[in-house]
Coordinates of C-alpha atoms in Angstrom, one line a residue:
M119 CA 94.9 90.0 109.1
A120 CA 97.7 90.2 106.6
D121 CA 99.7 93.4 106.1
E122 CA 98.6 95.5 103.2
V123 CA 101.7 96.8 101.5
I124 CA 101.6 99.0 98.4
L125 CA 104.5 100.7 96.6
L126 CA 104.0 103.7 94.5
S127 CA 106.9 104.1 92.1
F128 CA 108.1 104.9 88.6
W129 CA 110.1 102.1 86.8
P130 CA 113.3 104.1 86.0
S131 CA 113.6 105.4 89.6
M132 CA 116.7 104.2 91.4
F133 CA 115.0 105.3 94.6
G134 CA 112.0 103.1 94.1
M135 CA 114.3 100.2 93.2
R136 CA 115.7 100.4 96.7
T137 CA 112.3 99.8 98.3
M138 CA 111.5 97.0 95.9
I139 CA 114.8 95.3 96.7
A140 CA 114.3 95.7 100.5
L141 CA 110.8 94.2 100.3
K142 CA 112.0 91.3 98.2
E143 CA 114.9 90.6 100.5
K144 CA 112.5 90.3 103.4
G145 CA 110.0 88.2 101.4
V146 CA 107.2 90.8 101.9
K147 CA 104.3 90.5 99.5
Y148 CA 103.3 93.9 98.1
E149 CA 101.3 95.5 95.4
Y150 CA 103.2 97.6 92.9
R151 CA 101.5 100.6 91.4
E152 CA 103.2 102.5 88.6
E153 CA 103.2 106.3 88.6
D154 CA 103.6 107.9 85.2
L155 CA 105.5 110.9 86.4
V156 CA 106.2 112.2 82.9
N157 CA 102.6 112.9 82.2
T158 CA 100.6 113.1 85.4
K159 CA 100.5 112.4 89.2
V160 CA 97.5 110.4 90.4
P161 CA 95.5 111.6 93.5
L162 CA 96.8 108.7 95.7
L163 CA 100.4 109.9 95.3
L164 CA 99.4 113.5 96.2
E165 CA 97.4 112.2 99.1
M166 CA 100.1 110.0 100.5
N167 CA 103.0 112.3 100.0
P168 CA 101.6 115.8 100.2
I169 CA 104.9 117.4 101.2
H170 CA 107.2 116.3 98.4
K171 CA 104.6 114.9 96.0
K172 CA 107.1 112.4 94.6
I173 CA 107.8 108.7 94.5
P174 CA 108.5 106.3 96.0
V175 CA 105.8 106.0 98.6
L176 CA 105.4 103.0 100.7
I177 CA 101.9 102.5 102.0
H178 CA 101.6 100.0 104.9
N179 CA 98.1 99.3 106.2
G180 CA 96.9 102.6 104.9
K181 CA 99.8 104.7 106.4
S182 CA 102.4 106.3 104.1
I183 CA 106.2 106.2 104.6
C184 CA 108.1 108.6 102.3
E185 CA 111.8 108.9 101.3
S186 CA 113.4 105.7 100.1
I187 CA 116.2 105.5 102.7
I188 CA 113.6 105.8 105.5
Q189 CA 111.5 103.2 103.8
V190 CA 114.4 100.7 103.7
Q191 CA 115.1 101.3 107.3
Y192 CA 111.4 100.9 108.2
I193 CA 111.2 97.6 106.3
D194 CA 114.3 96.4 108.1
E195 CA 113.0 97.3 111.5
L196 CA 109.5 96.0 111.0
W197 CA 110.4 92.7 109.4
S198 CA 113.4 92.3 111.7
D199 CA 113.2 88.5 111.9
K200 CA 114.7 87.9 108.5
N201 CA 117.8 89.1 106.7
P202 CA 118.8 92.3 108.6
F203 CA 120.2 95.1 106.5
L204 CA 121.7 97.3 109.2
P205 CA 124.4 96.0 111.6
T206 CA 123.5 95.6 115.3
D207 CA 126.8 97.1 116.4
P208 CA 126.1 100.8 117.0
Y209 CA 129.3 102.1 115.3
Q210 CA 128.9 99.9 112.2
R211 CA 125.2 100.9 112.1
A212 CA 126.2 104.6 112.2
Q213 CA 128.7 104.1 109.4
A214 CA 126.1 102.4 107.2
L215 CA 123.7 105.3 107.8
F216 CA 126.5 107.8 107.1
W217 CA 127.3 106.3 103.7
A218 CA 123.7 106.1 102.8
D219 CA 123.3 109.7 103.6
F220 CA 126.5 110.5 101.6
I221 CA 125.0 108.9 98.5
D222 CA 121.9 111.0 98.8
K223 CA 123.3 114.2 100.3
K224 CA 121.7 117.0 98.3
D225 CA 120.9 114.2 95.7
Q226 CA 124.5 114.7 94.6
L227 CA 124.9 111.4 92.8
Y228 CA 121.5 111.7 91.2
V229 CA 122.0 115.3 90.2
C230 CA 125.4 114.7 88.7
G231 CA 124.0 111.8 86.7
R232 CA 121.1 113.8 85.4
K233 CA 123.5 116.7 84.3
I234 CA 125.6 114.2 82.4
W235 CA 122.8 113.3 80.1
S236 CA 120.9 116.6 80.0
T237 CA 123.8 119.1 79.6
K238 CA 126.7 119.8 77.3
G239 CA 130.1 121.5 77.3
E240 CA 131.6 122.8 80.6
E241 CA 128.6 121.9 82.7
Q242 CA 128.6 118.3 81.5
E243 CA 132.3 118.0 82.0
A244 CA 132.0 119.4 85.5
A245 CA 129.2 116.9 86.2
K246 CA 131.3 114.0 84.9
K247 CA 134.2 115.0 87.1
E248 CA 132.1 115.3 90.2
F249 CA 130.3 112.0 89.4
M250 CA 133.6 110.1 89.1
E251 CA 134.9 111.7 92.3
I252 CA 131.9 110.5 94.2
L253 CA 132.2 107.0 92.7
K254 CA 135.9 106.8 93.6
I255 CA 135.1 107.8 97.2
L256 CA 132.5 105.0 97.4
Q257 CA 134.9 102.6 95.8
S258 CA 137.5 103.5 98.4
E259 CA 135.0 102.7 101.2
L260 CA 134.1 99.4 99.5
G261 CA 137.8 98.4 99.4
D262 CA 138.3 94.7 98.8
K263 CA 135.1 93.7 100.6
P264 CA 132.4 91.9 98.6
Y265 CA 129.8 94.3 99.9
F266 CA 129.9 97.6 101.7
G267 CA 129.1 96.0 105.0
G268 CA 131.5 93.2 104.5
D269 CA 130.6 89.7 103.4
K270 CA 126.8 90.3 103.6
F271 CA 124.6 92.3 101.2
G272 CA 123.1 95.1 103.3
F273 CA 121.9 98.6 103.7
V274 CA 124.4 100.7 101.7
D275 CA 124.3 98.1 98.9
I276 CA 120.6 98.5 98.7
V277 CA 120.8 102.3 98.7
L278 CA 123.4 102.4 95.9
I279 CA 122.7 99.6 93.5
G280 CA 119.8 101.2 91.7
F281 CA 122.3 103.6 90.1
Y282 CA 124.1 100.7 88.5
C283 CA 121.5 100.2 85.8
W284 CA 121.8 103.8 84.9
F285 CA 125.6 103.6 84.4
P286 CA 125.4 102.7 80.7
A287 CA 123.1 105.7 80.0
Y288 CA 125.5 108.0 81.8
Q289 CA 128.4 106.6 79.8
K290 CA 126.6 106.8 76.5
F291 CA 125.4 110.3 76.8
G292 CA 128.5 111.6 78.6
N293 CA 130.9 109.8 76.3
F294 CA 133.1 108.4 79.1
S295 CA 133.8 105.1 80.8
I296 CA 133.5 104.2 84.5
E297 CA 135.3 100.9 84.4
P298 CA 139.0 102.1 84.1
E299 CA 138.9 104.1 87.4
C300 CA 136.2 102.2 89.3
S301 CA 136.7 98.5 88.3
K302 CA 136.1 97.3 91.9
L303 CA 132.8 99.2 92.1
M304 CA 131.7 97.8 88.8
A305 CA 132.6 94.3 90.0
W306 CA 130.5 95.0 93.1
G307 CA 127.6 95.9 90.8
K308 CA 127.8 92.7 88.9
R309 CA 128.0 90.8 92.2
C310 CA 124.8 92.5 93.4
M311 CA 123.0 91.7 90.2
E312 CA 123.5 88.0 91.0
R313 CA 120.9 88.4 93.8
E314 CA 117.3 87.7 92.7
S315 CA 116.0 90.7 94.6
V316 CA 118.3 93.0 92.6
A317 CA 118.0 91.3 89.2
T318 CA 114.2 91.4 89.3
S319 CA 114.1 95.1 90.6
L320 CA 116.5 96.8 88.2
P321 CA 115.3 97.4 84.6
D322 CA 117.3 96.5 81.6
P323 CA 120.0 99.3 81.1
D324 CA 119.0 99.5 77.4
K325 CA 115.5 100.4 78.5
I326 CA 117.0 103.2 80.6
V327 CA 118.9 104.5 77.6
G328 CA 115.6 104.5 75.6
F329 CA 113.9 106.3 78.3
V330 CA 116.5 109.0 78.4
L331 CA 116.3 109.4 74.6
Q332 CA 112.6 109.8 74.8
F333 CA 112.9 112.3 77.7
K334 CA 115.5 114.4 75.8
K335 CA 113.2 114.4 72.8
L336 CA 110.1 115.3 74.8
Y337 CA 111.8 118.3 76.5
G338 CA 113.9 119.3 73.5
I339 CA 117.3 118.5 75.1
E340 CA 119.9 118.1 72.4

């Protein structure tokens, strides 16, 4: 009997993009179900993630796995015969998990990005400063390596790359540029986009900009 794999997500979600990339990297066939989080939440989402009531939710043979980093690790461990994401060396594995946790700690990168397009004045400036500080820390960890784990696309790359398609929206609404201070990180993003799993999981950045414009209008954010 074949595995039944369902992914509940929302197309602009950088968190859902992680799980999509992980499934594609492993060659796992899955059913994608779009959740319109702006207007409603369907019963299946509420049933499968009753604690947080948010996407993405990975459903494997009727059982739900919540939180995107946990989903990526689950996919890596379950389909371990192909293209491992996490290193086998315990120290290197711990480092990868540390940086994944750093990216999501208190949703700092996500929250800063959201504040960039949803606020103005001092609050926006503070968000831009913190956002760039986080990116510079990540760029320092990347160093001159092609990917965060070295020569191979892996766990930390999967966790971070979804934010890349949001960069143009952050820059447009925040009126700033990431490239001058984070050129190596931007080059890493372009490198990741050459992978089919990434290119087919990340939406067009212009579509993200349009989504933000629609969202700002809907909620009266000037």
